[in-house]
Coordinates of C-alpha atoms and ligand atoms in Angstrom, one line a residue:
Chain A
M261 CA -28.6 -15.5 -28.6
V262 CA -29.0 -14.4 -25.0
A263 CA -32.5 -14.1 -23.7
L264 CA -32.3 -10.9 -21.7
T265 CA -34.8 -10.2 -19.1
V266 CA -32.8 -7.6 -17.3
E267 CA -33.0 -4.1 -18.5
A268 CA -29.7 -2.4 -19.1
P269 CA -29.2 0.7 -16.9
A270 CA -28.7 3.9 -19.0
A271 CA -25.1 4.2 -17.7
Y272 CA -23.9 1.0 -19.3
V273 CA -25.1 0.8 -22.9
A274 CA -21.8 0.7 -24.7
A275 CA -21.6 -2.2 -27.1
G276 CA -19.0 -4.9 -26.7
Q277 CA -15.7 -4.9 -28.6
R278 CA -14.7 -7.5 -31.1
I279 CA -11.5 -9.4 -30.6
D280 CA -9.3 -10.9 -33.3
I281 CA -6.2 -12.7 -32.2
E282 CA -3.9 -13.6 -35.1
K283 CA -1.2 -16.1 -34.7
V284 CA 0.1 -14.6 -31.5
S285 CA 3.2 -16.1 -30.0
H286 CA 4.9 -14.8 -26.9
Q287 CA 7.9 -15.7 -25.0
F288 CA 9.6 -14.7 -21.8
E289 CA 13.2 -14.8 -20.8
L290 CA 13.9 -17.0 -17.8
E291 CA 17.5 -17.2 -16.6
G292 CA 18.7 -16.3 -20.0
E293 CA 16.7 -19.1 -21.7
P294 CA 13.8 -18.2 -23.9
L295 CA 10.5 -19.5 -22.4
P296 CA 7.8 -19.9 -25.0
V297 CA 4.4 -19.2 -23.5
L298 CA 2.0 -18.8 -26.3
D299 CA 2.4 -20.6 -29.6
E300 CA 0.5 -19.2 -32.6
V301 CA -2.7 -18.7 -30.7
G302 CA -5.5 -17.5 -32.9
F303 CA -9.2 -17.0 -32.3
S304 CA -11.9 -14.3 -32.6
V305 CA -14.6 -13.2 -30.2
E306 CA -17.9 -11.7 -31.3
P307 CA -18.9 -8.4 -29.8
G308 CA -20.9 -8.7 -26.7
S309 CA -20.1 -12.4 -26.0
F310 CA -18.8 -14.0 -22.9
V311 CA -15.9 -16.4 -23.4
A312 CA -13.9 -18.5 -21.0
L313 CA -10.2 -19.4 -21.3
L314 CA -9.4 -22.7 -19.6
G315 CA -6.1 -24.4 -19.3
P316 CA -3.5 -25.9 -17.0
S317 CA -1.7 -23.7 -14.6
G318 CA 1.2 -21.8 -16.1
C319 CA 0.1 -22.3 -19.7
G320 CA -0.2 -18.6 -20.5
K321 CA -3.7 -17.6 -19.9
S322 CA -2.9 -14.5 -17.8
T323 CA -0.2 -13.7 -20.3
L324 CA -2.8 -13.6 -23.1
L325 CA -5.1 -11.3 -21.0
R326 CA -2.2 -9.0 -20.3
L327 CA -1.5 -8.8 -24.0
L328 CA -5.2 -8.0 -24.7
A329 CA -5.1 -5.3 -22.0
G330 CA -2.0 -3.8 -23.6
L331 CA 0.2 -4.3 -20.5
D332 CA 2.6 -6.4 -22.6
H333 CA 3.1 -6.7 -26.3
P334 CA 3.4 -10.0 -28.2
T335 CA 6.7 -11.4 -29.5
E336 CA 4.9 -12.3 -32.7
G337 CA 1.4 -11.9 -34.3
A338 CA -1.2 -9.3 -33.7
L339 CA -4.1 -8.7 -31.3
K340 CA -6.8 -6.6 -32.6
V341 CA -9.7 -5.0 -30.8
D342 CA -12.4 -3.7 -33.0
G343 CA -10.0 -4.1 -35.9
T344 CA -7.3 -2.0 -34.4
V345 CA -4.0 -3.4 -33.1
V346 CA -3.9 -3.2 -29.3
G347 CA -1.6 -0.4 -28.1
D348 CA -1.2 1.0 -24.7
P349 CA -3.7 0.1 -21.9
D350 CA -7.0 2.0 -22.3
P351 CA -9.9 2.2 -20.0
S352 CA -12.3 0.9 -22.7
R353 CA -10.8 -2.5 -22.1
I354 CA -10.0 -3.2 -18.5
L355 CA -8.2 -6.1 -16.9
V356 CA -9.5 -7.2 -13.5
F357 CA -6.6 -9.0 -11.8
Q358 CA -6.7 -12.1 -9.8
D359 CA -5.9 -10.1 -6.7
P360 CA -8.1 -7.1 -6.2
T361 CA -5.1 -4.7 -6.3
L362 CA -7.0 -1.9 -4.7
F363 CA -5.2 1.3 -3.8
P364 CA -4.9 0.8 0.0
W365 CA -4.8 4.6 0.6
R366 CA -8.0 5.2 -1.2
T367 CA -11.5 4.5 0.2
V368 CA -13.8 2.3 -1.7
W369 CA -15.4 5.3 -3.4
D370 CA -12.1 6.8 -4.3
N371 CA -10.8 3.6 -5.7
V372 CA -13.8 3.3 -7.9
A373 CA -13.5 6.9 -8.9
L374 CA -9.8 6.9 -9.9
G375 CA -10.4 6.0 -13.6
L376 CA -12.9 8.9 -14.0
E377 CA -10.6 11.2 -12.0
A378 CA -7.7 10.4 -14.4
Q379 CA -9.9 11.3 -17.3
G380 CA -10.8 14.5 -15.7
I381 CA -14.6 13.8 -15.8
L382 CA -15.2 12.9 -12.2
K383 CA -16.9 16.2 -11.3
S384 CA -19.7 15.6 -13.8
S385 CA -20.0 11.9 -13.3
R386 CA -20.0 11.3 -9.6
H387 CA -23.3 9.5 -9.9
R388 CA -21.5 6.9 -12.1
V389 CA -19.3 6.0 -9.2
D390 CA -22.3 5.7 -6.8
K391 CA -24.0 3.5 -9.4
A392 CA -21.1 1.2 -9.9
I393 CA -20.7 0.7 -6.2
E394 CA -24.4 0.0 -5.9
L395 CA -24.2 -2.4 -8.8
V396 CA -21.7 -4.7 -7.0
G397 CA -23.8 -4.5 -3.8
L398 CA -21.4 -2.4 -1.8
G399 CA -23.6 0.6 -1.1
G400 CA -22.8 2.0 2.3
F401 CA -19.2 1.0 2.2
D402 CA -18.1 4.1 0.3
K403 CA -15.9 5.3 3.0
A404 CA -14.3 2.0 4.0
Y405 CA -10.6 1.4 3.3
P406 CA -9.5 -1.8 1.4
H407 CA -8.1 -3.3 4.6
Q408 CA -11.6 -3.1 6.1
L409 CA -13.1 -5.3 3.4
S410 CA -13.4 -9.0 3.1
G411 CA -11.8 -10.7 0.1
G412 CA -15.0 -11.0 -1.8
M413 CA -15.9 -7.4 -1.1
A414 CA -12.5 -6.2 -2.3
Q415 CA -12.9 -8.3 -5.5
R416 CA -16.3 -6.6 -6.0
V417 CA -14.7 -3.2 -5.6
A418 CA -12.2 -4.1 -8.2
L419 CA -15.0 -5.1 -10.5
A420 CA -16.8 -1.8 -9.8
R421 CA -13.6 0.1 -10.5
A422 CA -13.5 -1.5 -13.9
L423 CA -17.2 -1.1 -14.7
V424 CA -17.4 2.5 -13.8
N425 CA -15.2 3.3 -16.9
E426 CA -17.9 1.7 -19.0
P427 CA -15.5 -0.7 -20.6
R428 CA -16.5 -2.4 -23.8
L429 CA -14.2 -5.3 -23.1
L430 CA -13.8 -6.8 -19.6
L431 CA -10.9 -9.1 -19.0
L432 CA -11.3 -11.1 -15.9
D433 CA -8.3 -13.1 -14.6
E434 CA -9.7 -15.6 -12.2
P435 CA -11.7 -12.9 -10.4
L436 CA -13.3 -15.5 -8.2
G437 CA -10.3 -17.6 -7.6
K438 CA -9.7 -16.7 -4.0
L439 CA -13.3 -16.6 -2.8
D440 CA -14.9 -19.2 -0.6
S441 CA -17.3 -21.5 -2.5
L442 CA -20.5 -19.8 -1.2
T443 CA -19.4 -16.3 -2.1
R444 CA -18.1 -17.7 -5.3
L445 CA -21.5 -19.0 -6.4
T446 CA -23.2 -15.7 -5.6
M447 CA -20.5 -13.8 -7.5
Q448 CA -20.9 -16.1 -10.5
T449 CA -24.5 -15.3 -10.8
E450 CA -23.7 -11.6 -10.3
L451 CA -21.1 -11.7 -13.0
V452 CA -23.6 -13.1 -15.5
K453 CA -26.0 -10.4 -14.5
L454 CA -23.4 -7.7 -14.8
W455 CA -22.4 -8.9 -18.3
Q456 CA -25.9 -9.0 -19.4
E457 CA -26.7 -5.5 -18.1
A458 CA -23.6 -3.9 -19.4
G459 CA -23.7 -5.5 -22.9
L460 CA -20.0 -5.8 -23.1
T461 CA -17.6 -8.4 -24.3
A462 CA -16.2 -10.4 -21.5
V463 CA -13.2 -12.8 -21.4
L464 CA -12.9 -14.9 -18.2
V465 CA -9.8 -16.9 -17.3
T466 CA -10.5 -19.6 -14.8
H467 CA -9.3 -22.9 -13.5
D468 CA -12.8 -24.1 -12.8
V469 CA -14.4 -26.1 -15.5
E470 CA -17.9 -25.8 -14.0
E471 CA -17.5 -22.0 -13.6
A472 CA -16.5 -21.6 -17.2
L473 CA -19.4 -23.7 -18.5
F474 CA -22.0 -22.1 -16.1
L475 CA -21.0 -18.5 -16.9
T476 CA -20.0 -18.3 -20.5
Q477 CA -21.1 -19.0 -24.0
R478 CA -17.9 -20.4 -25.3
V479 CA -15.0 -22.2 -23.6
L480 CA -11.6 -22.2 -25.2
I481 CA -9.3 -24.8 -23.8
F482 CA -5.5 -24.4 -23.9
G483 CA -2.9 -27.2 -23.8
P484 CA 0.1 -27.1 -21.6
R485 CA 2.7 -24.4 -22.1
P486 CA 3.4 -23.2 -24.7
A487 CA -0.3 -22.7 -25.0
R488 CA -2.2 -23.4 -28.1
I489 CA -5.9 -24.0 -28.4
V490 CA -6.9 -27.6 -28.1
A491 CA -10.6 -27.3 -28.0
D492 CA -13.4 -24.7 -28.6
I493 CA -16.6 -25.6 -26.9
T494 CA -19.8 -23.8 -27.5
V495 CA -22.1 -23.7 -24.5
D496 CA -25.5 -23.7 -26.2
L497 CA -27.6 -23.1 -23.1
P498 CA -29.8 -20.0 -22.5
Y499 CA -29.5 -18.0 -19.3
P500 CA -30.4 -18.2 -16.5
R501 CA -28.8 -21.6 -16.3
H502 CA -29.2 -24.3 -13.8
R503 CA -26.2 -26.0 -12.2
G504 CA -27.8 -29.4 -12.4
D505 CA -28.5 -29.2 -16.1
P506 CA -27.5 -32.5 -17.7
R507 CA -26.1 -30.7 -20.7
L508 CA -23.6 -29.0 -18.4
A509 CA -22.5 -32.3 -17.1
E510 CA -22.0 -33.6 -20.6
L511 CA -20.0 -30.5 -21.6
R512 CA -18.0 -30.8 -18.5
R513 CA -17.0 -34.4 -19.4
E514 CA -16.0 -33.2 -22.8
A515 CA -13.9 -30.3 -21.4
L516 CA -12.2 -32.4 -18.8
G517 CA -11.3 -34.9 -21.6
H518 CA -9.5 -32.1 -23.4
L519 CA -7.7 -31.2 -20.3
G520 CA -6.5 -34.8 -20.0
L521 CA -8.6 -35.6 -17.0
A522 CA -11.2 -37.9 -18.6
A523 CA -10.1 -41.0 -16.7
T524 CA -11.0 -39.5 -13.3
W525 CA -14.5 -38.7 -14.3
Chain B
M131 CA -5.4 -6.6 34.1
S132 CA -2.4 -7.6 32.1
S133 CA -1.8 -10.7 34.2
I134 CA -5.3 -11.8 33.5
E135 CA -4.7 -11.6 29.8
T136 CA -1.7 -13.8 30.2
V137 CA -3.7 -16.3 32.0
A138 CA -6.4 -16.2 29.4
S139 CA -4.1 -17.5 26.7
I140 CA -3.2 -20.5 28.8
P141 CA -6.1 -23.0 28.2
L142 CA -5.8 -25.5 31.0
P143 CA -5.8 -24.3 34.7
L144 CA -8.4 -22.0 36.0
R145 CA -6.1 -19.9 38.1
G146 CA -8.7 -17.7 39.8
R147 CA -10.6 -16.9 36.6
G148 CA -13.4 -19.0 38.0
K149 CA -16.2 -16.9 36.6
T150 CA -15.5 -17.0 32.9
A151 CA -13.9 -20.4 33.0
S152 CA -16.7 -22.2 34.8
A153 CA -19.2 -20.6 32.5
A154 CA -17.6 -22.2 29.6
P155 CA -18.5 -25.9 28.9
C156 CA -15.5 -28.0 29.8
S157 CA -16.5 -31.6 29.5
G158 CA -13.5 -33.6 28.7
G159 CA -11.1 -31.4 26.7
P160 CA -9.4 -28.3 28.0
A161 CA -11.6 -25.7 29.6
L162 CA -12.6 -23.0 27.1
Q163 CA -11.8 -19.6 28.2
R164 CA -13.0 -16.3 26.9
I165 CA -10.1 -14.4 25.4
T166 CA -10.7 -10.7 25.5
P167 CA -9.1 -8.9 22.6
V168 CA -6.4 -6.8 24.1
S169 CA -7.6 -3.6 22.4
S170 CA -11.0 -3.9 24.0
A171 CA -9.7 -4.5 27.5
G172 CA -10.4 -1.3 29.3
H173 CA -7.5 -0.2 31.4
G174 CA -9.3 2.4 33.4
I175 CA -6.3 4.8 33.3
P176 CA -6.2 6.8 30.1
R177 CA -3.4 5.9 27.8
W178 CA -1.6 9.3 28.1
A179 CA -1.5 8.9 31.8
R180 CA 0.1 5.5 31.5
R181 CA 2.7 6.8 29.1
L182 CA 3.5 9.6 31.5
S183 CA 4.0 7.5 34.6
G184 CA 7.4 6.0 33.5
P185 CA 9.2 9.4 33.2
L186 CA 7.5 10.6 36.4
L187 CA 8.9 7.7 38.4
L188 CA 12.3 8.4 37.0
V189 CA 12.2 12.0 38.1
A190 CA 11.0 10.9 41.6
A191 CA 14.0 8.6 41.9
W192 CA 16.3 11.4 40.9
H193 CA 14.8 13.7 43.4
L194 CA 15.2 11.1 46.1
A195 CA 18.8 10.6 45.3
S196 CA 19.5 14.3 45.4
I197 CA 17.9 15.1 48.7
T198 CA 19.5 12.1 50.4
G199 CA 22.9 13.2 49.1
V200 CA 23.5 10.1 47.1
L201 CA 23.8 12.4 44.1
P202 CA 25.8 15.5 45.0
G203 CA 24.9 18.8 43.3
E204 CA 28.4 19.2 41.7
V205 CA 27.8 15.9 39.8
L206 CA 24.2 16.4 38.9
A207 CA 21.8 19.0 40.4
G208 CA 18.6 17.7 41.8
P209 CA 15.2 18.4 40.1
S210 CA 14.2 21.1 42.5
T211 CA 17.4 23.1 41.8
V212 CA 17.0 22.5 38.1
L213 CA 13.4 23.7 38.3
S214 CA 14.4 26.9 40.1
S215 CA 17.1 27.7 37.6
A216 CA 14.8 26.9 34.8
A217 CA 12.3 29.4 36.3
K218 CA 15.1 32.0 36.5
L219 CA 16.2 31.4 32.9
I220 CA 12.6 31.7 31.8
A221 CA 12.0 34.8 33.8
T222 CA 15.0 36.5 32.1
G223 CA 13.8 35.3 28.8
E224 CA 17.2 33.6 28.1
L225 CA 15.8 30.2 27.7
Q226 CA 13.0 31.1 25.3
E227 CA 15.5 33.0 23.2
A228 CA 18.0 30.1 23.2
M229 CA 15.2 27.7 22.3
L230 CA 14.0 29.8 19.5
V231 CA 17.5 30.1 18.0
S232 CA 18.1 26.3 18.3
L233 CA 14.7 25.4 16.9
R234 CA 15.1 27.8 14.0
R235 CA 18.5 26.2 13.3
A236 CA 17.2 22.7 13.4
L237 CA 14.2 23.5 11.2
T238 CA 16.2 25.5 8.7
G239 CA 18.7 22.7 8.4
L240 CA 15.9 20.2 8.1
A241 CA 14.1 22.3 5.4
I242 CA 17.2 22.5 3.3
G243 CA 18.4 19.0 3.9
G244 CA 14.9 17.6 3.5
S245 CA 14.2 19.3 0.2
I246 CA 17.5 18.2 -1.2
G247 CA 17.0 14.6 0.0
I248 CA 13.4 14.4 -1.2
T249 CA 14.1 16.0 -4.6
L250 CA 17.1 13.8 -5.3
A251 CA 15.0 10.7 -4.2
I252 CA 12.2 11.6 -6.6
V253 CA 14.7 12.2 -9.4
A254 CA 16.5 8.9 -8.7
G255 CA 13.3 7.0 -8.0
L256 CA 11.3 8.1 -11.1
F257 CA 14.0 8.2 -13.8
R258 CA 16.5 5.6 -14.8
L259 CA 19.0 8.4 -15.7
G260 CA 18.4 10.0 -12.4
E261 CA 19.1 6.8 -10.6
D262 CA 22.4 6.3 -12.5
L263 CA 23.5 9.8 -11.8
V264 CA 22.3 10.3 -8.2
D265 CA 22.1 7.0 -6.4
A266 CA 25.7 5.8 -6.5
P267 CA 27.2 9.0 -5.1
M268 CA 24.5 9.2 -2.5
Q269 CA 25.1 5.6 -1.4
M270 CA 28.8 6.4 -1.2
M271 CA 28.5 9.6 0.7
R272 CA 26.1 8.3 3.3
T273 CA 28.8 6.1 4.7
V274 CA 30.8 9.1 5.9
P275 CA 29.7 9.9 9.5
N276 CA 28.5 13.5 9.1
V277 CA 30.1 14.6 12.4
A278 CA 33.4 13.8 10.7
L279 CA 32.7 16.6 8.3
I280 CA 32.7 19.3 10.9
P281 CA 36.3 20.4 10.3
L282 CA 35.6 20.6 6.6
L283 CA 32.4 22.5 7.2
I284 CA 34.2 25.0 9.4
I285 CA 36.8 25.6 6.7
W286 CA 34.1 26.1 4.1
F287 CA 31.6 28.0 6.1
G288 CA 33.5 29.6 9.0
I289 CA 32.2 29.4 12.5
G290 CA 29.0 31.3 12.2
E291 CA 25.5 30.0 11.6
A292 CA 26.2 28.4 8.2
P293 CA 28.3 25.3 9.3
K294 CA 25.7 24.4 12.0
I295 CA 22.9 24.5 9.5
A296 CA 25.0 22.7 6.9
L297 CA 25.7 19.9 9.3
I298 CA 22.0 19.5 10.1
A299 CA 21.1 19.7 6.4
L300 CA 23.7 17.0 5.6
G301 CA 22.4 14.8 8.4
T302 CA 18.8 15.0 7.4
A303 CA 19.2 14.7 3.7
F304 CA 20.4 11.1 3.7
P305 CA 17.7 9.4 5.7
L306 CA 15.0 11.2 3.7
Y307 CA 16.8 10.4 0.4
L308 CA 17.2 6.7 1.2
N309 CA 13.7 6.1 2.5
V310 CA 11.8 8.1 -0.1
Y311 CA 13.9 6.5 -2.9
A312 CA 13.3 3.0 -1.4
G313 CA 9.6 3.9 -1.0
I314 CA 9.2 4.9 -4.6
R315 CA 11.1 1.8 -5.8
N316 CA 9.1 -0.5 -3.6
V317 CA 5.7 0.7 -4.7
D318 CA 3.7 -2.4 -5.5
S319 CA 4.1 -3.1 -9.2
T320 CA 0.7 -4.6 -9.4
L321 CA -0.8 -1.3 -8.3
V322 CA 1.1 0.5 -11.0
E323 CA -0.3 -2.0 -13.5
A324 CA -3.8 -1.5 -12.1
G325 CA -3.2 2.2 -12.7
R326 CA -2.1 1.6 -16.2
T327 CA -5.3 -0.4 -17.0
L328 CA -7.3 2.5 -15.7
G329 CA -5.6 4.7 -18.3
L330 CA -3.6 6.8 -15.8
S331 CA -1.1 9.2 -17.5
R332 CA 2.5 9.2 -16.3
A333 CA 1.8 12.3 -14.2
A334 CA -1.4 10.9 -12.8
M335 CA 0.4 7.6 -12.0
I336 CA 3.1 9.5 -10.0
R337 CA 0.5 11.6 -8.2
H338 CA -2.1 8.9 -7.4
V339 CA 0.0 5.7 -7.2
V340 CA 3.7 6.3 -6.7
L341 CA 3.8 9.1 -4.3
P342 CA 1.0 7.8 -2.0
G343 CA 2.7 4.4 -2.1
A344 CA 6.0 5.9 -1.0
L345 CA 4.5 8.0 1.8
P346 CA 4.8 5.5 4.6
S347 CA 8.4 5.0 3.8
A348 CA 8.9 8.8 3.5
L349 CA 7.5 9.3 7.0
V350 CA 9.9 6.8 8.4
G351 CA 12.6 8.8 6.7
L352 CA 11.3 12.0 8.2
R353 CA 11.4 10.4 11.7
Y354 CA 15.0 9.3 11.2
S355 CA 15.9 12.7 9.8
L356 CA 14.4 14.6 12.8
G357 CA 16.4 12.3 15.1
I358 CA 19.6 13.1 13.3
A359 CA 18.7 16.8 13.1
W360 CA 18.7 16.9 16.8
L361 CA 22.0 15.1 17.1
A362 CA 23.5 17.3 14.5
L363 CA 22.1 20.4 16.4
V364 CA 23.8 19.3 19.6
F365 CA 27.1 18.7 17.8
G366 CA 26.8 21.8 15.6
E367 CA 26.1 24.1 18.6
Q368 CA 29.5 23.0 20.1
I369 CA 31.1 25.0 17.2
N370 CA 31.6 28.4 18.9
A371 CA 27.9 29.1 19.4
T372 CA 27.0 32.6 20.4
A373 CA 23.3 31.9 20.9
G374 CA 21.1 28.9 21.3
I375 CA 20.8 26.0 23.8
G376 CA 24.3 24.9 22.9
Y377 CA 25.7 28.3 23.9
L378 CA 23.8 28.2 27.2
M379 CA 25.3 24.9 27.8
A380 CA 28.8 25.8 27.0
N381 CA 28.5 28.8 29.3
A382 CA 27.2 26.7 32.1
R383 CA 30.1 24.2 31.7
E384 CA 32.5 27.1 32.3
F385 CA 30.9 27.7 35.7
F386 CA 30.1 24.1 36.6
Q387 CA 26.4 24.9 36.6
T388 CA 25.1 21.4 36.4
D389 CA 21.6 22.7 36.9
V390 CA 21.7 24.8 33.8
I391 CA 23.2 21.9 31.9
V392 CA 20.3 19.7 33.0
V393 CA 17.8 22.4 32.0
C394 CA 19.4 22.5 28.5
L395 CA 19.3 18.7 28.3
V396 CA 15.6 18.7 29.3
V397 CA 14.9 21.3 26.7
Y398 CA 16.7 19.2 24.0
A399 CA 14.6 16.3 25.2
F400 CA 11.4 18.2 25.1
L401 CA 12.1 19.6 21.7
G402 CA 12.8 16.1 20.5
L403 CA 9.5 14.9 22.0
A404 CA 7.6 17.7 20.4
V405 CA 9.1 16.8 17.0
D406 CA 8.3 13.1 17.5
F407 CA 4.8 14.1 18.4
T408 CA 4.6 16.0 15.2
V409 CA 5.7 13.0 13.1
R410 CA 3.2 10.8 14.9
T411 CA 0.4 13.3 14.2
L412 CA 1.5 13.4 10.6
E413 CA 1.4 9.6 10.4
R414 CA -2.0 9.5 12.0
I415 CA -3.3 12.0 9.4
F416 CA -1.6 10.7 6.3
L417 CA -1.6 7.0 7.1
A418 CA -5.1 6.7 8.4
W419 CA -5.7 4.1 5.7
R420 CA -3.2 1.6 7.1
P421 CA -4.3 -1.2 9.3
A422 CA -1.5 -0.3 11.7
F423 CA -0.7 -2.1 14.9
S424 CA -1.5 0.3 17.7
G425 CA 0.0 -1.7 20.5
A426 CA -1.5 -3.4 23.5
Ligands
ATP655 N1 7.2 -11.7 -16.3 C1 7.5 -12.9 -16.6 N2 8.8 -13.3 -16.7 C2 9.1 -14.6 -17.0 N3 8.3 -15.6 -17.2 C3 7.0 -15.3 -17.0 C4 6.5 -13.9 -16.7 N4 5.2 -14.0 -16.5 C5 4.8 -15.2 -16.7 N5 5.9 -16.0 -17.0 C6 5.8 -17.4 -17.3 O1 4.9 -17.6 -18.3 C7 4.1 -18.8 -18.1 C8 2.7 -18.5 -18.2 O2 2.3 -17.6 -17.2 P1 0.8 -17.2 -17.0 O3 0.8 -16.3 -15.8 O4 0.3 -16.6 -18.3 O5 0.1 -18.6 -16.7 P2 -1.4 -18.9 -16.4 O6 -1.9 -19.7 -17.5 O7 -2.2 -17.6 -16.1 O8 -1.3 -19.8 -15.1 P3 -2.3 -19.8 -13.8 O9 -3.5 -20.5 -14.3 O10 -1.5 -20.6 -12.8 O11 -2.5 -18.4 -13.4 C9 4.6 -19.3 -16.7 O12 5.4 -20.5 -17.0 C10 5.4 -18.2 -16.2 O13 6.5 -18.8 -15.5
MG656 MG1 -2.9 -16.7 -14.3

């Protein structure tokens, strides 16, 4: 459904993964009391699509991404990626955290290279590191340490560190949350480009309704904790999109309505 | 220079900074002044020279007190006497030999104590079982002042080289243990999770995330350890030493040679400085990635 004009670079041609989430419930323990966070959440994501998760703060969006990444395991239900139940974390599906979480003792290049180094294939694939850094527009900053980068640059390094592994599922937890609005707009456009070029499945968690609608093909809206899906909006607009598109405004009203904010708009 | 910097942070009065202040627009509100970042303010004198001037002043005052008789030689020999006896001791080779013996003692003790401390810290830091077995006893034992162990060490090891080295080893093991353990346990858990999402194996995680993350803390531990190694050396060398700086000192005490005692003190101090310099260099090399505060 996406009109692609950008040619995929040879390095990133892996196809996206399919996600099936089946009646997943999850709860934490808080001061001895069980804290239900996800309540029978179920949905599927087609391979290669770009989906946004939207919902009130603390409803369980990050938790769901962590479950998908394999960092935690659900109390009930099953998460399947390409038909297989999610086990331990795997570089084929990478979570990009809200904070860049770069390794401060590694340079930009070494941060990006760590995944390949761990797989023992760095020697033969150094060009992939260079390419990933180039892709996020940080060529020339190879030798910089994380403390020498701006917030937006650090976030881009985190993105490169994920992309270099050629993930087939990219889980983005408010990757643009802390950026200033200008950098944010630029990065939004770049994210769409990256997704198109890499041909992967991407799941984006965000607070920002416009961001969700502008970037993705489908917006899942969660209710307050414990989260269940209250709406599933298809964004039927081709890329590249225009922020002023009246259809986006319409969809935004709809989304805000589901979030209980209709009165203010 | 430094007084100007102080002025620069006070916005209102001009206080003789006419040039910069008048160049700034000051219609109405407080006059804007250019604040020079401290690090870029050239001091003219190189940093090492500034660091050296403090000690030099101290020595000058000491010299003055000696030649004016304020400080009699029996209480404390003056710098010139100290220098000449140092020259004598060097000429006979006594001092070098004593230094070598002391240095070897300190380093042997540190090597033994350090390896024990670091190994235990890694075991306790990385494994739950290790923590349960190692940490409680270590926390208990560290409260015993290690100088208080000297009598026990003498009973166990006699009065030769062994109790001296054991004392140093004991003293150095604890700071390294505590800091490396804390360093491992305080490694940012989000970095560990980032490592997990990148598919790092347990060994790779330890090598690439946990140990580098614990390094700053480990170097702090090393610094403490070296400080204690020195202290333990001085105490240890009081135990019937037959060689080393402590022996030289004990001998000098017998004959009221305050000059030799001062030479020994200076040697202790210099060895301490050298060790401190080594740690600083290690920090500069291994912690180059840190946005460290380098001082004004
Ligand atoms: N490790 C944990 N232990 C206990 N409770 C937790 C833990 N992690 C998350 N929670 C709780 O789970 C709920 C959902 O957290 P989560 O981080 O998934 O929210 P979120 O939807 O991502 O919120 P936000 O949009 O603010 O990031 C919160 O109420 C939080 O307190
Ligand atoms: Mg979150």
